[in-house]
Every structure is written in structure tokens, then in C-alpha cells.
PDB file of C-alpha atoms and ligand atoms in Angstrom:
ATOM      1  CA  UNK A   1     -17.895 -24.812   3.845  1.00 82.00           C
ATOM      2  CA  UNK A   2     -15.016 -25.057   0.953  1.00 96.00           C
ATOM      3  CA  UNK A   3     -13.494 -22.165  -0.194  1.00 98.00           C
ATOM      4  CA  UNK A   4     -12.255 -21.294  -3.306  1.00 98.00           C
ATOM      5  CA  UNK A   5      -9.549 -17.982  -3.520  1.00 98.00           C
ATOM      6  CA  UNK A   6      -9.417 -16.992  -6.878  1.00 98.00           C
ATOM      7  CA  UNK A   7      -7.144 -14.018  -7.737  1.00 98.00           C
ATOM      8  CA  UNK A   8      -5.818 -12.449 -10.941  1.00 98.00           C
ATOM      9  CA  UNK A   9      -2.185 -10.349 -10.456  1.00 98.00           C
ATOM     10  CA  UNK A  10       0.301  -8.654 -12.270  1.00 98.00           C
ATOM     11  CA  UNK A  11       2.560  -7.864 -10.402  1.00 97.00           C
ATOM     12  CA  UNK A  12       2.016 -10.462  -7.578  1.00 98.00           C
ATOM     13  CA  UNK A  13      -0.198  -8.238  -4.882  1.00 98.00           C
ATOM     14  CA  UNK A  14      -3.361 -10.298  -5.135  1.00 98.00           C
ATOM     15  CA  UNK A  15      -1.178 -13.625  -5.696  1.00 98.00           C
ATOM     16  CA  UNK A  16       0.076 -12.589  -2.251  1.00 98.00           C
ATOM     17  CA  UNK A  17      -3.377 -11.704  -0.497  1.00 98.00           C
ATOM     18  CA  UNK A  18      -4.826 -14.643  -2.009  1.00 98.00           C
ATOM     19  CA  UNK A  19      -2.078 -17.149  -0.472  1.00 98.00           C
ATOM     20  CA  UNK A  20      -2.392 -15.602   2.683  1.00 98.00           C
ATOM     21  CA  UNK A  21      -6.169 -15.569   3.012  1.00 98.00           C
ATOM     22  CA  UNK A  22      -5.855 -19.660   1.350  1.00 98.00           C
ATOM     23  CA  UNK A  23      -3.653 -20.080   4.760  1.00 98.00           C
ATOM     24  CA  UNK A  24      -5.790 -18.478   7.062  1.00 98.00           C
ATOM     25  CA  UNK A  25      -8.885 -20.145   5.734  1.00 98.00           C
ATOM     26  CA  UNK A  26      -7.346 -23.538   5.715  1.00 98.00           C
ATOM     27  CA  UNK A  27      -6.394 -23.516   9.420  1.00 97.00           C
ATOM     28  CA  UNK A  28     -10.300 -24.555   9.942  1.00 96.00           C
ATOM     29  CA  UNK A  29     -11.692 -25.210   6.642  1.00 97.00           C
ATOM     30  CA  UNK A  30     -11.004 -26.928   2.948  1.00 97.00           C
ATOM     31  CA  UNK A  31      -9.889 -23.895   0.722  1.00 98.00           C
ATOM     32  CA  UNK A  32      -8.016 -23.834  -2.387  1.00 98.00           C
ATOM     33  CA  UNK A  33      -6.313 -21.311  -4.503  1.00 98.00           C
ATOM     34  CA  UNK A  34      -5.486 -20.626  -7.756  1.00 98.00           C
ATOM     35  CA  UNK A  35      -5.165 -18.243 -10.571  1.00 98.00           C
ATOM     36  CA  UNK A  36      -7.778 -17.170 -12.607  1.00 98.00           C
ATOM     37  CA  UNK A  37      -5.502 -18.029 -15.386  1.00 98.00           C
ATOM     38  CA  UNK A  38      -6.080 -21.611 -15.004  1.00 98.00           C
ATOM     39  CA  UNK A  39      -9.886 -21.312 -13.716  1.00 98.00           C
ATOM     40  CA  UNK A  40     -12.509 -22.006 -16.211  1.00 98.00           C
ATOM     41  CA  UNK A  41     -16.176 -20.456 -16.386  1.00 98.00           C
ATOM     42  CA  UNK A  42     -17.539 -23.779 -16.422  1.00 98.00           C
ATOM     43  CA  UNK A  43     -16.109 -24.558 -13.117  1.00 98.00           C
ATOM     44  CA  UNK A  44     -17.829 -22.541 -10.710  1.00 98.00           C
ATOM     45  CA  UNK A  45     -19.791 -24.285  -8.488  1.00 97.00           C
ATOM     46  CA  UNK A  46     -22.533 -23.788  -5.335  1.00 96.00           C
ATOM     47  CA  UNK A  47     -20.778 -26.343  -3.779  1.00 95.00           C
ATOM     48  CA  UNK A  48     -18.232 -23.744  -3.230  1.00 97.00           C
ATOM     49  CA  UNK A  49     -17.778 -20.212  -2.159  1.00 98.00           C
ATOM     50  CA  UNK A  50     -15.469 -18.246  -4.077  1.00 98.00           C
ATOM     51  CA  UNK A  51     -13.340 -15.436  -2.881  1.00 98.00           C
ATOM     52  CA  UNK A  52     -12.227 -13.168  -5.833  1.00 98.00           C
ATOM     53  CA  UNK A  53      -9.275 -11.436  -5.396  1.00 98.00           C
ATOM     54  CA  UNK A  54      -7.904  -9.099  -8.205  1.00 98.00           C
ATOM     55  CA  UNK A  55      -6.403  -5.818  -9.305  1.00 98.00           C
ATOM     56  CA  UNK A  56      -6.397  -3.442 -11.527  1.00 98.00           C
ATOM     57  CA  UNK A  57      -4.341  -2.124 -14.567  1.00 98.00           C
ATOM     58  CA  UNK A  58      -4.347  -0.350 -17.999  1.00 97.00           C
ATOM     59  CA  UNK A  59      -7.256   2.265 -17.126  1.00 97.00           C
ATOM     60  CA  UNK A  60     -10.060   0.332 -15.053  1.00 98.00           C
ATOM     61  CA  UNK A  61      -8.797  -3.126 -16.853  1.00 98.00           C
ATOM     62  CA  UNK A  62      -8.270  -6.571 -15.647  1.00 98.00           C
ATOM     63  CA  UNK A  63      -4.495  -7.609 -14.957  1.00 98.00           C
ATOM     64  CA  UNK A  64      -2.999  -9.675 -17.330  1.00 98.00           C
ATOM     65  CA  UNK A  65      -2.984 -13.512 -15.233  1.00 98.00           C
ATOM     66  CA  UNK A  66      -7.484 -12.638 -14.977  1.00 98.00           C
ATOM     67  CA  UNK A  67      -7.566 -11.496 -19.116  1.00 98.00           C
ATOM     68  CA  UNK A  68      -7.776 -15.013 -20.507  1.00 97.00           C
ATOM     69  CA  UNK A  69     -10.370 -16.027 -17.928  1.00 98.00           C
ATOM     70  CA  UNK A  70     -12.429 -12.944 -18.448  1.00 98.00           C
ATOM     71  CA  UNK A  71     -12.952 -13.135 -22.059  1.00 97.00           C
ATOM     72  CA  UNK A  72     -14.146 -16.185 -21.948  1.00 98.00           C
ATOM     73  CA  UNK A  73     -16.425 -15.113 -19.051  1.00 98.00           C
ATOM     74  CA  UNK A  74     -17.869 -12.471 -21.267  1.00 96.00           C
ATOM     75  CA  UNK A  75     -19.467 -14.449 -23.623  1.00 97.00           C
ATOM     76  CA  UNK A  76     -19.967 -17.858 -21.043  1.00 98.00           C
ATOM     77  CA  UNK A  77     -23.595 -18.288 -20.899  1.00 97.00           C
ATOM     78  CA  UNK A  78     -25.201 -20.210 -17.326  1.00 97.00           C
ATOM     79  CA  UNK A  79     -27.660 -19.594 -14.469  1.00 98.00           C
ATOM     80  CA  UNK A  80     -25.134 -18.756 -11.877  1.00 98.00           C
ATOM     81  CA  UNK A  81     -27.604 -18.783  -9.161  1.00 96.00           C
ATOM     82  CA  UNK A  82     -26.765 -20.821  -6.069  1.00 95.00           C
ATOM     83  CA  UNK A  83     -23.164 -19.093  -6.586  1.00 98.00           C
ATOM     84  CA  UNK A  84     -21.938 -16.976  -3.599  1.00 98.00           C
ATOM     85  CA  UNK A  85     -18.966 -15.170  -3.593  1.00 98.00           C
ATOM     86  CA  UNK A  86     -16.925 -12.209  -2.060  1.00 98.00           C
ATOM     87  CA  UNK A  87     -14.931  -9.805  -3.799  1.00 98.00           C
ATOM     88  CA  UNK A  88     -11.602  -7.886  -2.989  1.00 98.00           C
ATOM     89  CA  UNK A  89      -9.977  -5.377  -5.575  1.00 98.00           C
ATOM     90  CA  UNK A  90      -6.984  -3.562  -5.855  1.00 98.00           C
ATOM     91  CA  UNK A  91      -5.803  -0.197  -7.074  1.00 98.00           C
ATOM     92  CA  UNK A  92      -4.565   2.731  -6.501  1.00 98.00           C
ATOM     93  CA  UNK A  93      -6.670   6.530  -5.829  1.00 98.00           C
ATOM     94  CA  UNK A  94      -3.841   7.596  -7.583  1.00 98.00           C
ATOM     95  CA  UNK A  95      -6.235   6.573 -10.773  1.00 97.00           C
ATOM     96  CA  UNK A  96      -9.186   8.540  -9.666  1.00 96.00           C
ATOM     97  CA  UNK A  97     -10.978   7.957 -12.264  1.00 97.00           C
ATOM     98  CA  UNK A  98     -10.383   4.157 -12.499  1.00 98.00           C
ATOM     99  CA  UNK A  99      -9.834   3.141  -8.882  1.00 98.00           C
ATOM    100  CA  UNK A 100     -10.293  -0.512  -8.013  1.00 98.00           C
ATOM    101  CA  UNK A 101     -12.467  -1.194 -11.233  1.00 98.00           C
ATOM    102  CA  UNK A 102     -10.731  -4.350 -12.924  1.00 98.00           C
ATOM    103  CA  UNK A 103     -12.216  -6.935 -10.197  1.00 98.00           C
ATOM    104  CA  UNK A 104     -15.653  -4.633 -10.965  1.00 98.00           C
ATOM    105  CA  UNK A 105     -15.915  -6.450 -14.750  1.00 98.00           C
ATOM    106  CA  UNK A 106     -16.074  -9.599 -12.818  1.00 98.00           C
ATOM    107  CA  UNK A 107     -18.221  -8.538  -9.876  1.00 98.00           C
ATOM    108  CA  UNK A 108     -20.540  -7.215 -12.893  1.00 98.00           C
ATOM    109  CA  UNK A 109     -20.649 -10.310 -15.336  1.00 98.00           C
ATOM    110  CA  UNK A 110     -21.294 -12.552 -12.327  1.00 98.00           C
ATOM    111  CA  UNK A 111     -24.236 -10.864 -10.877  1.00 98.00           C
ATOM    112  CA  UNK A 112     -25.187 -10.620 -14.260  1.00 98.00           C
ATOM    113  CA  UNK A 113     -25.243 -14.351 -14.704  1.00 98.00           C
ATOM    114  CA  UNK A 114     -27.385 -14.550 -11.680  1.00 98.00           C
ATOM    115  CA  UNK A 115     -24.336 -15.533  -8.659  1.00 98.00           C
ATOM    116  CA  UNK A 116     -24.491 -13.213  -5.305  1.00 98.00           C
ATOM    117  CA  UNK A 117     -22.261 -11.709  -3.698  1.00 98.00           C
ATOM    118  CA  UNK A 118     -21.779 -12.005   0.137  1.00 97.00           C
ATOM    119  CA  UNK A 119     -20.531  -9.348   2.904  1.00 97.00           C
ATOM    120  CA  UNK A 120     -18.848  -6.124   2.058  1.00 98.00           C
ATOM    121  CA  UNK A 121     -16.626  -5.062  -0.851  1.00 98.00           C
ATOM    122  CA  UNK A 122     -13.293  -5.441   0.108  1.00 98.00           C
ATOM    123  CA  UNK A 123     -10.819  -2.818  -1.462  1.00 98.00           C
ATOM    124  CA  UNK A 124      -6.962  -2.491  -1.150  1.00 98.00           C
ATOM    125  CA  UNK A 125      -5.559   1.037  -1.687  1.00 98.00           C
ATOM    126  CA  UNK A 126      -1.740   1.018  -3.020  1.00 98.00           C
ATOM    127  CA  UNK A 127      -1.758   4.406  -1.723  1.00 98.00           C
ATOM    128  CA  UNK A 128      -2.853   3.898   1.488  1.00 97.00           C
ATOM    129  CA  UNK A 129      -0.114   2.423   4.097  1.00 90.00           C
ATOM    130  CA  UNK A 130      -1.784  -0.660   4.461  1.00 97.00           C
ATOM    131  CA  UNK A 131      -0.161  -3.620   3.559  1.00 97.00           C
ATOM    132  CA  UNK A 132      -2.397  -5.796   1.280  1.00 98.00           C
ATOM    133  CA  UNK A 133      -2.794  -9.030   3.286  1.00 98.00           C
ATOM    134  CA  UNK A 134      -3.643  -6.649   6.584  1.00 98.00           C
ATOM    135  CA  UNK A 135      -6.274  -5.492   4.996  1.00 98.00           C
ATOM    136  CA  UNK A 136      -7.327  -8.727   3.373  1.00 98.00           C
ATOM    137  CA  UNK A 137      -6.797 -10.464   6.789  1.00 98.00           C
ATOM    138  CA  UNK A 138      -8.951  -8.094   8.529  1.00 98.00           C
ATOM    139  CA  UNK A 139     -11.688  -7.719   6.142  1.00 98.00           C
ATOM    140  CA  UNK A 140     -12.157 -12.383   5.870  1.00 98.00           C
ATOM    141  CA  UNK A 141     -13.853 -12.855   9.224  1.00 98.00           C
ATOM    142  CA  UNK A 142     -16.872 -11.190   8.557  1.00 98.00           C
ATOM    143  CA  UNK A 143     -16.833 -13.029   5.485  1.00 98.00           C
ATOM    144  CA  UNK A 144     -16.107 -16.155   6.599  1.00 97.00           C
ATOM    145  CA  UNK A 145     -19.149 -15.747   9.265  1.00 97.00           C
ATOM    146  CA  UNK A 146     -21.616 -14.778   6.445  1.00 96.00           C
ATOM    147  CA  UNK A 147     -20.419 -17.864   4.419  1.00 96.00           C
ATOM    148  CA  UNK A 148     -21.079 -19.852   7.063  1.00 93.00           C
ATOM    149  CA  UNK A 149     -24.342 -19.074   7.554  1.00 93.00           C
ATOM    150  CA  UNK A 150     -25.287 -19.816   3.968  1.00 90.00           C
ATOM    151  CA  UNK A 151     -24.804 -23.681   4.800  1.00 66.00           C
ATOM    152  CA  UNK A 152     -27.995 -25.261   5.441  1.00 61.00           C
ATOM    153  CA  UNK A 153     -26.598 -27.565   7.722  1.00 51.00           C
ATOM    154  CA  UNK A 154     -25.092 -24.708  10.245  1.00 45.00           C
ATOM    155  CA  UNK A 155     -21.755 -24.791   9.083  1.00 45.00           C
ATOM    156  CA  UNK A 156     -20.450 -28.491   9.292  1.00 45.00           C
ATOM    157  CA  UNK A 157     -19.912 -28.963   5.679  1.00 47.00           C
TER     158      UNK A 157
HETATM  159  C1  FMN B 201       0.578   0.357 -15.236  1.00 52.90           C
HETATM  160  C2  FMN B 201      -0.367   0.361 -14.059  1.00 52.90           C
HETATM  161  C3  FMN B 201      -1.689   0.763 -14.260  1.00 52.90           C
HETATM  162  C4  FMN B 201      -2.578   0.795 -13.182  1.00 52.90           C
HETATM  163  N1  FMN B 201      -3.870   1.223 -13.390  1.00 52.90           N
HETATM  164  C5  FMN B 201      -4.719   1.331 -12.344  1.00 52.90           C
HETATM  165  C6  FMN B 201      -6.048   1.838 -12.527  1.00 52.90           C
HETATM  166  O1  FMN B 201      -6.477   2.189 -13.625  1.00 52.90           O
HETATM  167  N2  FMN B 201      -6.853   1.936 -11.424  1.00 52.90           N
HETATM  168  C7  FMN B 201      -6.446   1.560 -10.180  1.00 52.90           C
HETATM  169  O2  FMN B 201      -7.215   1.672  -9.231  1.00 52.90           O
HETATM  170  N3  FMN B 201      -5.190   1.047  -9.979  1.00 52.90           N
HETATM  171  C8  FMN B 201      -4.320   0.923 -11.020  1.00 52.90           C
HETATM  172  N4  FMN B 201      -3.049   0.427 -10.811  1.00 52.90           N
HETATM  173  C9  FMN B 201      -2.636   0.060  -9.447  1.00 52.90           C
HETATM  174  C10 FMN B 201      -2.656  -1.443  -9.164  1.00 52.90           C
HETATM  175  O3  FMN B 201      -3.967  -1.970  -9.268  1.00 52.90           O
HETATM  176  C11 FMN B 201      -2.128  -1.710  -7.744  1.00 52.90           C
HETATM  177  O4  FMN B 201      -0.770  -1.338  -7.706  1.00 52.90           O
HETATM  178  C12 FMN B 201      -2.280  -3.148  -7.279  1.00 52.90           C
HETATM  179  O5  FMN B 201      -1.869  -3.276  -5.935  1.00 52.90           O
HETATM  180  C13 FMN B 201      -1.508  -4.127  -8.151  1.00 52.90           C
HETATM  181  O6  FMN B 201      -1.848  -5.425  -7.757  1.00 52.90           O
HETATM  182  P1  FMN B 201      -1.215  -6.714  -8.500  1.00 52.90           P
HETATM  183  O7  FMN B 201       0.247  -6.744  -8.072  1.00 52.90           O
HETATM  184  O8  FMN B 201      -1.962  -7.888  -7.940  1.00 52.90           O
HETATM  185  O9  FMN B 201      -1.402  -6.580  -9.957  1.00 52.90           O
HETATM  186  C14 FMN B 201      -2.152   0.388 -11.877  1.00 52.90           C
HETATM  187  C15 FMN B 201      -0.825  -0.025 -11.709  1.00 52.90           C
HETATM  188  C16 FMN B 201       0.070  -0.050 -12.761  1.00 52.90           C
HETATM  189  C17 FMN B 201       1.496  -0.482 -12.526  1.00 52.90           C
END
């Protein structure tokens, strides 16, 4: 299975969680990671699983490094199906109203485009007393496992 970590930060959080969870993964599989700000629509691939990591700022909006991507996202037109993914957002209950909803435009517009998502939501509260990457670190094996059973061929790719 190759992974794909794909966050979008503004003030570094998800950079962070997405580095760790690249160096976790890559101690027994091919993983990559990289900011959404220099990820293209047209890229996504089933050959890969994606792991979406990404905040949010503004009220309920996308941080600034996942903006570009997104708007072009919002008007990129293919059948996404065959896509897996997971998804991990940030916030902050502090913004009731808003909590955790930027990496929710992208959770939305994928489904939308026909891509599933795998395992459970993973969710990083700034005003918990977690630190990010514990929470990250503890929520990947389950995702890892249900990735793995995607692969036809038991895992091995
Ligand atoms: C100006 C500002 C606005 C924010 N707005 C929201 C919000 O609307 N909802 C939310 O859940 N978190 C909000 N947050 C909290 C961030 O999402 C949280 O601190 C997160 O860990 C930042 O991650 P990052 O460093 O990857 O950008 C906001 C933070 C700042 C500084």
C-alpha cells in the first residue's frame, strides 16, 4: 500500500502531524508527504491512499497553504471513485460554532466527486491537552489496518 499525507497548515500543526505520521508510515511502507499547496486535483490517484490532514481558520475556512488547492478542487470535475482516503482536522471548541470544519470542505467535495473515505474521523482539539501528533499517532493504526485490507492482493503492494 503507498501512502500519500496530504496536509494544509497555517501555523505549522498539521505540517507537524503530517511529518510525523509520513515517519511512522514509512518505517513499513512507501508514503509521501506534501502540502496541499503543491498537490493538484488531477493528481489523485487509486493507486494511492491519501491521508488528509488539515486545520481550520477564519470561521469554518480552509488554512491558507490548502486555499489554492481547494479552489481549484471546487470546480475540478472527475469520477473519484476507486479513491480512498482518511481524514484528520484541526480546531479548536473554542469556535463552537465552527469546530474542525475547514478539512470538512474537502471531506465534502471529495465524497462528492465519488472518493470514500476509510476508518474514523480523526479530530485534533487545540483545547484539549493533547498534543497533535499523539493524537494523530494513536488514531493511524486503525487506519493503516483498514487500508490494508482494501488491497486486493492482502497487503503486499
Ligand atoms: C485566527 C484563527 C482562527 C481559527 N478559527 C477556527 C475555527 O473557526 N474553528 C476551529 O475549529 N478552529 C479554529 N482555529 C484553531 C486552529 O484550527 C487550531 O489552532 C489548529 O491547531 C491550527 O492548526 P495549523 O497550525 O495546522 O493551522 C483558529 C485559529 C486561529 C489562529
Amino acid at each position: 500500500m503507498k501512502f500519500t499525507v496530504l496536509y494544509g497548515t497555517e501555523s505549522g500543526n498539521s505540517e507537524l502531524i503530517a511529518q510525523d505520521l509520513g515517519q511512522k508510515l514509512q518505517e513499513e511502507h512507501e508514503a509521501t508527504v506534501a502540502d496541499l499547496q503543491d498537490f493538484e486535483p488531477e493528481q489523485f490517484s487509486a493507486e494511492q491512499f491519501y491521508i488528509i490532514i488539515c486545520s481550520t481558520h477564519g470561521e469554518g475556512e480552509l488554512p491558507n497553504t490548502a486555499l489554492p488547492f481547494y479552489e481549484k478542487f471546487e470546480s475540478f470535475e472527475a469520477d473519484l471513485s476507486g479513491v480512498n482516503y482518511a481524514m484528520f482536522g484541526l480546531g479548536d471548541t473554542f469556535y463552537e460554532e465552527t469546530y474542525s470544519q475547514g478539512s470538512e470542505h474537502i471531506d465534502r467535495r471529495l465524497t462528492e466527486l465519488g472518493a470514500t473515505r476509510i476508518g474514523e474521523y480523526g479530530r485534533h482539539d487545540a483545547s484539549s491537552w493533547d498534543l497533535p501528533s499523539d493524537v494523530a499517532l494513536e488514531w493511524l493504526p486503525a487506519i493503516v489496518e483498514e487500508a490494508a485490507s482494501l488491497t486486493p492482493a492482502g497487503g503486499t503492494q
